[in-house]
Coordinates of C-alpha atoms in Angstrom, one line a residue:
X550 CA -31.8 -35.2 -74.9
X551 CA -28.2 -34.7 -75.1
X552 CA -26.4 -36.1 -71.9
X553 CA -24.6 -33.4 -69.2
X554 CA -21.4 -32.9 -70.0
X555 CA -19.0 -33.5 -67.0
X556 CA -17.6 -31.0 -65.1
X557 CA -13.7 -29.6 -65.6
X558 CA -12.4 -30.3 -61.8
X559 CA -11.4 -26.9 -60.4
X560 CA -7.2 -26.7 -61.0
X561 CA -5.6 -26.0 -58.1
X562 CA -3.8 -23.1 -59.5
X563 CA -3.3 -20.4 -62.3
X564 CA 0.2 -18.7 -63.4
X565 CA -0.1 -15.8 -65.7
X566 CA 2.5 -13.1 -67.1
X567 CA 1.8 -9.5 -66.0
X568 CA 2.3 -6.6 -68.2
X569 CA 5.5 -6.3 -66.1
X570 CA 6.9 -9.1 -67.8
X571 CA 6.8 -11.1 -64.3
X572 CA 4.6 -13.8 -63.7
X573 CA 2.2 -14.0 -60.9
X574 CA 0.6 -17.4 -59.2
X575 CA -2.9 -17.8 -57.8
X576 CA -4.4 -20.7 -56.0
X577 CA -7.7 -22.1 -53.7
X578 CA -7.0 -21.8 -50.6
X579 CA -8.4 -24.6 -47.9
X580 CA -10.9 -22.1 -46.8
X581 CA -12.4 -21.7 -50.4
X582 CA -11.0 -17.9 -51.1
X583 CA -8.9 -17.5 -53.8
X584 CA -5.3 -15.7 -52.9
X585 CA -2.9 -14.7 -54.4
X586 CA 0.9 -15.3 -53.6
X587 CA 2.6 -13.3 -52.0
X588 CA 5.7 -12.3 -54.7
X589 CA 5.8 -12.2 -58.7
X590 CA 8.3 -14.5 -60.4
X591 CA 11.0 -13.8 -63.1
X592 CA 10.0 -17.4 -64.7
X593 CA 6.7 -19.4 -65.4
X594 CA 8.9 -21.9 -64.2
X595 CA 9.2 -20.1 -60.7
X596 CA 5.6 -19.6 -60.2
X597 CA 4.5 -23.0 -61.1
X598 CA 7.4 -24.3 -58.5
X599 CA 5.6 -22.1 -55.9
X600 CA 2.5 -23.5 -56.5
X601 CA 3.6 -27.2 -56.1
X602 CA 5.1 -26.4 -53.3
X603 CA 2.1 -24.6 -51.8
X604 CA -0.4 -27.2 -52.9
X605 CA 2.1 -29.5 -51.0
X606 CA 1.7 -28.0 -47.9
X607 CA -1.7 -27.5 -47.9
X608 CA -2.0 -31.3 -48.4
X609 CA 0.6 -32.0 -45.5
X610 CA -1.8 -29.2 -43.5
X611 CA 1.3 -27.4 -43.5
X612 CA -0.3 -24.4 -44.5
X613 CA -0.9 -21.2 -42.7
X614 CA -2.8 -18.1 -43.7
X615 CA -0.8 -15.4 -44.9
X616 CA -3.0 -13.3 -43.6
X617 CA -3.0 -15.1 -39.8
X618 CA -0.1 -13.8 -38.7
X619 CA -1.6 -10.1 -39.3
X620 CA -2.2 -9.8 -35.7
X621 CA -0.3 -6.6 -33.8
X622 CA 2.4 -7.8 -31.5
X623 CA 1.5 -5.8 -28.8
X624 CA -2.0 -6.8 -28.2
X625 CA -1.1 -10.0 -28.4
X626 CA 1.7 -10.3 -26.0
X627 CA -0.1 -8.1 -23.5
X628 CA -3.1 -11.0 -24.3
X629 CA -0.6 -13.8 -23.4
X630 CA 0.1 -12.6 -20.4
X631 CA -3.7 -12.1 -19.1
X632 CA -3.9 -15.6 -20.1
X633 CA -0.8 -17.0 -18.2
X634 CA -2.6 -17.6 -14.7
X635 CA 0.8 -16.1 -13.6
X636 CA 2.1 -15.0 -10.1
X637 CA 1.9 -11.6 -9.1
X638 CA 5.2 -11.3 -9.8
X639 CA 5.8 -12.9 -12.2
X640 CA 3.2 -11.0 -14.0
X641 CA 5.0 -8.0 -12.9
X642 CA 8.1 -9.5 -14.4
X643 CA 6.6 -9.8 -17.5
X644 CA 5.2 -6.8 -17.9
X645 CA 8.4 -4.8 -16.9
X646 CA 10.4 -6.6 -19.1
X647 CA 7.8 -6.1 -22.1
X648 CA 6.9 -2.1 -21.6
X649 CA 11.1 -1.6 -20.7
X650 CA 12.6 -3.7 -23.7
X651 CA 10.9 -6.0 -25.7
X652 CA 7.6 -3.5 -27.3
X653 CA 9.6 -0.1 -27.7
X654 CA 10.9 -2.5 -31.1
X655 CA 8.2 -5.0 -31.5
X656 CA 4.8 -3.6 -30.6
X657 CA 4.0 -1.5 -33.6
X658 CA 4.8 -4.8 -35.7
X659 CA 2.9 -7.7 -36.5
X660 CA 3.5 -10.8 -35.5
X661 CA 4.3 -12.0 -39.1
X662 CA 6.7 -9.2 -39.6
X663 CA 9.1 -10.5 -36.8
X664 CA 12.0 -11.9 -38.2
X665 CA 15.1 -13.8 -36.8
X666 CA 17.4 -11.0 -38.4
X667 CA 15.1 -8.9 -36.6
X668 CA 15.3 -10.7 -33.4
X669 CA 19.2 -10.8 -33.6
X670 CA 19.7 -6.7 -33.9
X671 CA 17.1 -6.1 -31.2
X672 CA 19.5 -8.8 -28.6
X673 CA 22.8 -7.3 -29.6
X674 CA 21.3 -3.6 -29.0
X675 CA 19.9 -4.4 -26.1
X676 CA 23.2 -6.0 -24.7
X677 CA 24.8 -2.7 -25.3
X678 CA 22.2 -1.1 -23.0
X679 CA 21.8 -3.5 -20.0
X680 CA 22.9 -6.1 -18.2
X681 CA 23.2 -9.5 -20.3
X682 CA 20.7 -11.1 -17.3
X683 CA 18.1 -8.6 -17.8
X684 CA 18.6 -9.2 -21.7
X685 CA 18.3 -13.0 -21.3
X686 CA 15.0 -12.9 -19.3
X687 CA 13.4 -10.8 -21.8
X688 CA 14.7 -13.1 -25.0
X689 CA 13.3 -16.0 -23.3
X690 CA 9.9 -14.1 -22.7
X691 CA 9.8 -13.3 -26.5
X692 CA 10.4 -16.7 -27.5
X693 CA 7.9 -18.1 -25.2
X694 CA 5.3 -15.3 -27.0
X695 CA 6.1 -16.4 -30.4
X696 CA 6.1 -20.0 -29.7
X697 CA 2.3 -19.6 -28.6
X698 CA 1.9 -17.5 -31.5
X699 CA 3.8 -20.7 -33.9
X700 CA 1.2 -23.2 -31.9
X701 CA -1.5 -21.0 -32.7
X702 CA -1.0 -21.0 -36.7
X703 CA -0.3 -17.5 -36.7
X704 CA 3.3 -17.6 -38.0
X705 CA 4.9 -20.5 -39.8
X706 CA 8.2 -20.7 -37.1
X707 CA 9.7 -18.8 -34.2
X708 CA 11.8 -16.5 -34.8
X709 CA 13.7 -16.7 -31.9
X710 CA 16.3 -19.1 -32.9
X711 CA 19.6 -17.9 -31.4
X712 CA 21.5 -20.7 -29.8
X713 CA 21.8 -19.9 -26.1
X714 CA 20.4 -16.0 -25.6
X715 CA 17.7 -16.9 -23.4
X716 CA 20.7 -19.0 -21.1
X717 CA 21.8 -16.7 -17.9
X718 CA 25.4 -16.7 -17.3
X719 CA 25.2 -15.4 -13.6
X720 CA 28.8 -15.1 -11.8
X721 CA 29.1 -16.8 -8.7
X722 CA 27.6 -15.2 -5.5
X723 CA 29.4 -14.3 -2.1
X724 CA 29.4 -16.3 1.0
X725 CA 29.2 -14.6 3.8
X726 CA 30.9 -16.0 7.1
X727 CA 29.8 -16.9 10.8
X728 CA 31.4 -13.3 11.9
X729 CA 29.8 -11.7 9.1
X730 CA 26.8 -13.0 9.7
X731 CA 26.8 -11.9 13.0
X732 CA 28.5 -9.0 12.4
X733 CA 25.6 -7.6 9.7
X734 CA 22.9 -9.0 12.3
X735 CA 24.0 -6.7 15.2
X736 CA 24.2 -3.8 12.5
X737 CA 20.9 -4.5 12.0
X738 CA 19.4 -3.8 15.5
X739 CA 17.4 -6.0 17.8
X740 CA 14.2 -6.0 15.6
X741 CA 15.7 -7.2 12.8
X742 CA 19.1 -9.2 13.6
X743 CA 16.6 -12.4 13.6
X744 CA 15.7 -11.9 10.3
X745 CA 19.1 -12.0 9.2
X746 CA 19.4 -15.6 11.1
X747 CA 16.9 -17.2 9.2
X748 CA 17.9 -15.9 6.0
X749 CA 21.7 -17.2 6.7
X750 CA 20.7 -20.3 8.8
X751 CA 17.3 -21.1 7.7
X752 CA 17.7 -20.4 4.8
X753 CA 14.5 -18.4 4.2
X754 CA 13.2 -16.2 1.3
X755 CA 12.9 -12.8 2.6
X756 CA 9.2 -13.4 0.8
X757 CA 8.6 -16.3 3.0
X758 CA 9.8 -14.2 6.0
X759 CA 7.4 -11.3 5.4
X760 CA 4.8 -14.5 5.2
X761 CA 5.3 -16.0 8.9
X762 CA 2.8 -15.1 11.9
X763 CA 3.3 -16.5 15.1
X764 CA 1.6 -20.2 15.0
X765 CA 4.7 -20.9 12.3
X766 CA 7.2 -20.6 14.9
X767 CA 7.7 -23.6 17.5
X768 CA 10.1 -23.7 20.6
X769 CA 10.0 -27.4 21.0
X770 CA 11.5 -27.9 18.6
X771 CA 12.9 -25.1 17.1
X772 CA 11.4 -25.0 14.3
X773 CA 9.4 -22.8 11.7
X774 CA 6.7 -23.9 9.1
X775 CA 6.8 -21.6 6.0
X776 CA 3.1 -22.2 4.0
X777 CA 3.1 -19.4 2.1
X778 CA 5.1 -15.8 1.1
X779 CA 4.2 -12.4 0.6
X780 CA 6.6 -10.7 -2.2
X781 CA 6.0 -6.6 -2.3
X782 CA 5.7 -5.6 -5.6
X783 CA 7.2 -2.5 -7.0
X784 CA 4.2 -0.9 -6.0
X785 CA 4.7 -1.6 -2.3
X786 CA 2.1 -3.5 -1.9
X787 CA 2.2 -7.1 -0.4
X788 CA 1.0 -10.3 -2.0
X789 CA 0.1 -13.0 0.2
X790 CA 0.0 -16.3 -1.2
X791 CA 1.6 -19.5 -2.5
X792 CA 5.4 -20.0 -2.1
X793 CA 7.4 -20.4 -4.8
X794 CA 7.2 -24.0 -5.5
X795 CA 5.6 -27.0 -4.3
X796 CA 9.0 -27.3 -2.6
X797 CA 8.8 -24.4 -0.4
X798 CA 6.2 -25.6 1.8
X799 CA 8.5 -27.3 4.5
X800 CA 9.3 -27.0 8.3
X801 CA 12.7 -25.8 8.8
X802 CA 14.5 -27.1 12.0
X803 CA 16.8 -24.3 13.3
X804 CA 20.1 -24.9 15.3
X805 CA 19.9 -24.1 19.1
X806 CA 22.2 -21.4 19.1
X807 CA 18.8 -19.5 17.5
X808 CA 16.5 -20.1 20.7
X809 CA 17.5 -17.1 22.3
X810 CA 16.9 -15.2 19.2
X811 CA 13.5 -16.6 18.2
X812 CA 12.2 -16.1 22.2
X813 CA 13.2 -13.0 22.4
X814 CA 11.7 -11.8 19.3
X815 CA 8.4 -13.5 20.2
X816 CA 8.3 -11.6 23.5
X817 CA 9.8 -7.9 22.1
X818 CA 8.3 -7.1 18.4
X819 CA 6.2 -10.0 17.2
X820 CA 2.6 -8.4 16.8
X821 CA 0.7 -9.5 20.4
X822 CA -2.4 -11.1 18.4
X823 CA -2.4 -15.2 18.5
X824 CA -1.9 -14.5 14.0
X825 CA 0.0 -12.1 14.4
X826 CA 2.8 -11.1 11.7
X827 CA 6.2 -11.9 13.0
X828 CA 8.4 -9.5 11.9
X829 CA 6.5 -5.7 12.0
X830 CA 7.8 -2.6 11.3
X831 CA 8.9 -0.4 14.5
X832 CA 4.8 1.7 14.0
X833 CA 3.5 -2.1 13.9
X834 CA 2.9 -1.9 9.8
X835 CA 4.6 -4.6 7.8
X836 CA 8.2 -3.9 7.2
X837 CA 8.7 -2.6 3.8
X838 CA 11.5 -3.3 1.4
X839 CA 12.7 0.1 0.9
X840 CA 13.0 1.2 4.5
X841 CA 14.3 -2.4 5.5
X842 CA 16.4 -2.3 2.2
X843 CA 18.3 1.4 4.0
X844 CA 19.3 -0.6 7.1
X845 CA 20.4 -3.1 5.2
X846 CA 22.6 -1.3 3.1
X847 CA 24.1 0.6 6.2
X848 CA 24.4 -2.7 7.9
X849 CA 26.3 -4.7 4.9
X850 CA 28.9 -1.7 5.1
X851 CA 29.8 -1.9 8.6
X852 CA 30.0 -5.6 8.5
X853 CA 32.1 -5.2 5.7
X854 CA 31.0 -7.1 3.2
X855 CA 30.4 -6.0 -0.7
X856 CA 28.5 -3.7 -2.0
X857 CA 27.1 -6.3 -4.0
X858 CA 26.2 -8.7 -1.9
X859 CA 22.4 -8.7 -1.0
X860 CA 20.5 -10.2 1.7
X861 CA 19.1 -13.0 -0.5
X862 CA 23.1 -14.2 -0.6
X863 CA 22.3 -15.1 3.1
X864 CA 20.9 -18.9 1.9
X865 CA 24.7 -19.3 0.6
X866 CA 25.8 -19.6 4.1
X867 CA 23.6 -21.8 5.0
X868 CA 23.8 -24.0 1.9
X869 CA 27.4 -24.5 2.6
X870 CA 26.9 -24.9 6.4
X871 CA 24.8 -27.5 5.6
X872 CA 27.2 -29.7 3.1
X873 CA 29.6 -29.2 5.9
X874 CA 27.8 -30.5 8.5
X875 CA 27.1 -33.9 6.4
X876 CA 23.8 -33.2 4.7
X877 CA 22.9 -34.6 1.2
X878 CA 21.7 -32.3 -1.9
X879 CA 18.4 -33.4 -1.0
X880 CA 18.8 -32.4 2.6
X881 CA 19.9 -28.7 1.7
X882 CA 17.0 -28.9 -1.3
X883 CA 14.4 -29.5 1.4
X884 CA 16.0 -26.9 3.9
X885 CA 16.0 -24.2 0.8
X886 CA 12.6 -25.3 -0.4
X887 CA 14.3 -25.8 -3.9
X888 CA 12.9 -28.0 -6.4
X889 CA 14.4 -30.4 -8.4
X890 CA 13.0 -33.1 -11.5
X891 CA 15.9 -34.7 -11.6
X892 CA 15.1 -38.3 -11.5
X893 CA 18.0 -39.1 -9.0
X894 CA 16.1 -37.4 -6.4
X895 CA 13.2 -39.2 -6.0
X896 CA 15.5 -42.0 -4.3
X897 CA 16.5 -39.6 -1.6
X898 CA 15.0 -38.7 1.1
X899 CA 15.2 -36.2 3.8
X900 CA 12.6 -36.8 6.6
X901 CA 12.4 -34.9 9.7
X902 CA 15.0 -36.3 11.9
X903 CA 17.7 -35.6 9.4
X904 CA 16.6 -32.1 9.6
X905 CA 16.9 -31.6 12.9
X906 CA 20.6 -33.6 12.6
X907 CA 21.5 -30.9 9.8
X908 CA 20.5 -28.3 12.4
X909 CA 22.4 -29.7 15.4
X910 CA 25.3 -30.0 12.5
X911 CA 24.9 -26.3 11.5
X912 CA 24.8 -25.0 15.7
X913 CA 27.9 -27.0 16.1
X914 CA 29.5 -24.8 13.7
X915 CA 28.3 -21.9 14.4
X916 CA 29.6 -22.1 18.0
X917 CA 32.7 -23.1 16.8
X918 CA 33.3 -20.4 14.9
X919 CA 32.2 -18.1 17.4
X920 CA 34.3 -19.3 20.2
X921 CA 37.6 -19.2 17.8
X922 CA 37.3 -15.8 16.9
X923 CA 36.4 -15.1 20.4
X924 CA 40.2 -16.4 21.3
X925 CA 41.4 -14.5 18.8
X926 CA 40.2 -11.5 19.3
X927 CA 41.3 -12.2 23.1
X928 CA 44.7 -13.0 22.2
X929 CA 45.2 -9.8 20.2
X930 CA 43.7 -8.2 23.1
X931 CA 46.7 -10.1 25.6
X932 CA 49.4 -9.3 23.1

């Protein structure tokens, strides 16, 4: 019987000339299908190129599917963001910044047809439109989407590649000083002027402010413990939960000059209840951003003080209180509830007597400040 004869091994790949005249270049893919590439060739010479270089990268494991990245931009993005585990508003963010400027271009495409000549026109039209921080945010939220979709094998590289778009070049913010301060606080009225200390003096989030009840606030000492913030979404409604970082959960000491203001807030408008919210609305609901946001805006003007400045630019005041009055970055980190991973700050540390000695620094100031242009105004008064 005549013995087997051995079998041909399977090549990796065929070229062959098309009536065209071009020459076209088929291969085995890992997954046992046979595909086709994805372009003819002018040469033999071409095609058989292509198919070393494929069968390279498929040894590597280099290769991806030409077919993977056939996968609609929209559904997946809105996908990546289910899957984020994000913060309320941070999902919010995200989806803003998607629906507003990021899927009007992209979301009919697939992920595959995202190029960085793509990505380039979308930024530069985009900067014609809005502001370059907006633009920014929503580059670095595309390039984290396509990054997941590079990790996933869906597309061979990001296409986000442009040196520096997703960097925000914010200008400096005001400072507001010790008059203005006080100044925009007695615009504000009695139910609110203490909101306006702890955001200068604290310095508090106003998220972290909407958050505090009444066990966060202490007398002796002056003091309040922020666990947790509510932001209000666009919505209007409030999300109770975790501050912003790890870092936010801290007890801030205040300076003394604030007793008066924190006892008298207690007794007047903090809701009665032992839990109760301290700052309330003047019908008892939490205060909202949009009505608080009107006083505020009529407050800022007869203080005098830019249109652009907003009440977050409060924590600058304090910030630079703070350096005056001798404390170390990681004393105004831990005041501010800012993080840091910088390795020079694990060596420095800010306990709570130092807190309280940043506070006595700040009231020092503060009084200072006051009683100078109390003179002055008296001297103008004499002349």
């Amino acid at each position: 019987m005549a013995g087997r004869k051995p079998q041909r091994r399977r090549e990796f790949g065929t070229v062959r000339q098309l009536p065209s005249g071009r020459w076209q270049a088929r291969y085995w893919a890992p997954d046992g299908s046979r595909r086709t590439a994805p372009e003819t060739f002018s040469t033999k010479t071409d095609a058989q190129t292509w198919l070393t270089l494929t069968q390279a990268d498929i040894e590597r494991n280099h290769w991806i599917d030409p077919d993977a990245g056939a996968v609609n931009f929209e559904v997946y993005a809105l996908k990546w963001v289910d899957e984020r585990g994000l913060s309320a508003t941070t999902e919010e963010l995200y989806r803003r910044l998607l629906r507003l400027h990021i899927l009007p271009v992209f979301g009919a495409m697939d992920l595959d047809e995202i190029t960085p000549p793509g990505v380039r026109t979308w930024r530069a039209e985009r900067l014609q439109a809005t502001g370059a921080t907006t633009v920014a945010k929503s580059y670095r939220l595309l390039k984290a989407i396509m990054e997941t979709a590079a990790d996933d094998e869906l597309i061979r590289r990001n296409p986000c590649r442009i040196k520096g778009a997703g960097t925000e070049k914010a200008k400096e913010r005001p400072t507001a000083t010790v008059e203005q301060v006080d100044a925009v606080a007695d615009a504000m009225g009695p139910r609110w002027r203490l909101m306006v200390y702890l955001g200068a003096y604290g310095p508090m989030r106003p998220e972290e402010q909407a958050a505090l009840r009444r066990p966060s606030v202490t007398l002796e000492p002056l003091a309040v413990k922020v666990s947790e913030a509510a932001p209000e979404l666009t919505t209007g409604r409030r999300v109770e939960g975790d501050t912003k970082s790890d870092a936010g959960v801290r007890t801030i000491y205040l300076p003394a000059f604030l007793y008066i203001e924190v006892k008298r807030h207690l007794d007047w408008f903090a809701e009665k209840d032992f839990n109760g919210l301290l700052f309330v609305g003047e019908k008892g609901a939490p205060f909202r951003r949009s009505t608080f946001g009107r006083k505020w805006r009529r407050a800022r003007a007869k203080a005098g003080l830019p249109e652009d400045f907003r009440f977050y630019d409060l924590r600058h005041t304090g910030h630079t209180l703070s350096t005056q009055a001798g404390a170390t970055l990681k004393d105004t980190m831990v005041r501010a509830g800012q993080s840091s991973e910088k390795a020079a700050m694990i060596y420095q540390h800010s306990p709570d007597e130092r807190q309280q000695e940043v506070a006595g620094g700040i009231d020092a100031r503060v009084r200072a400040a006051r009683d100078k242009a109390a003179s002055q105004r008296q001297i103008a008064k004499e002349a």
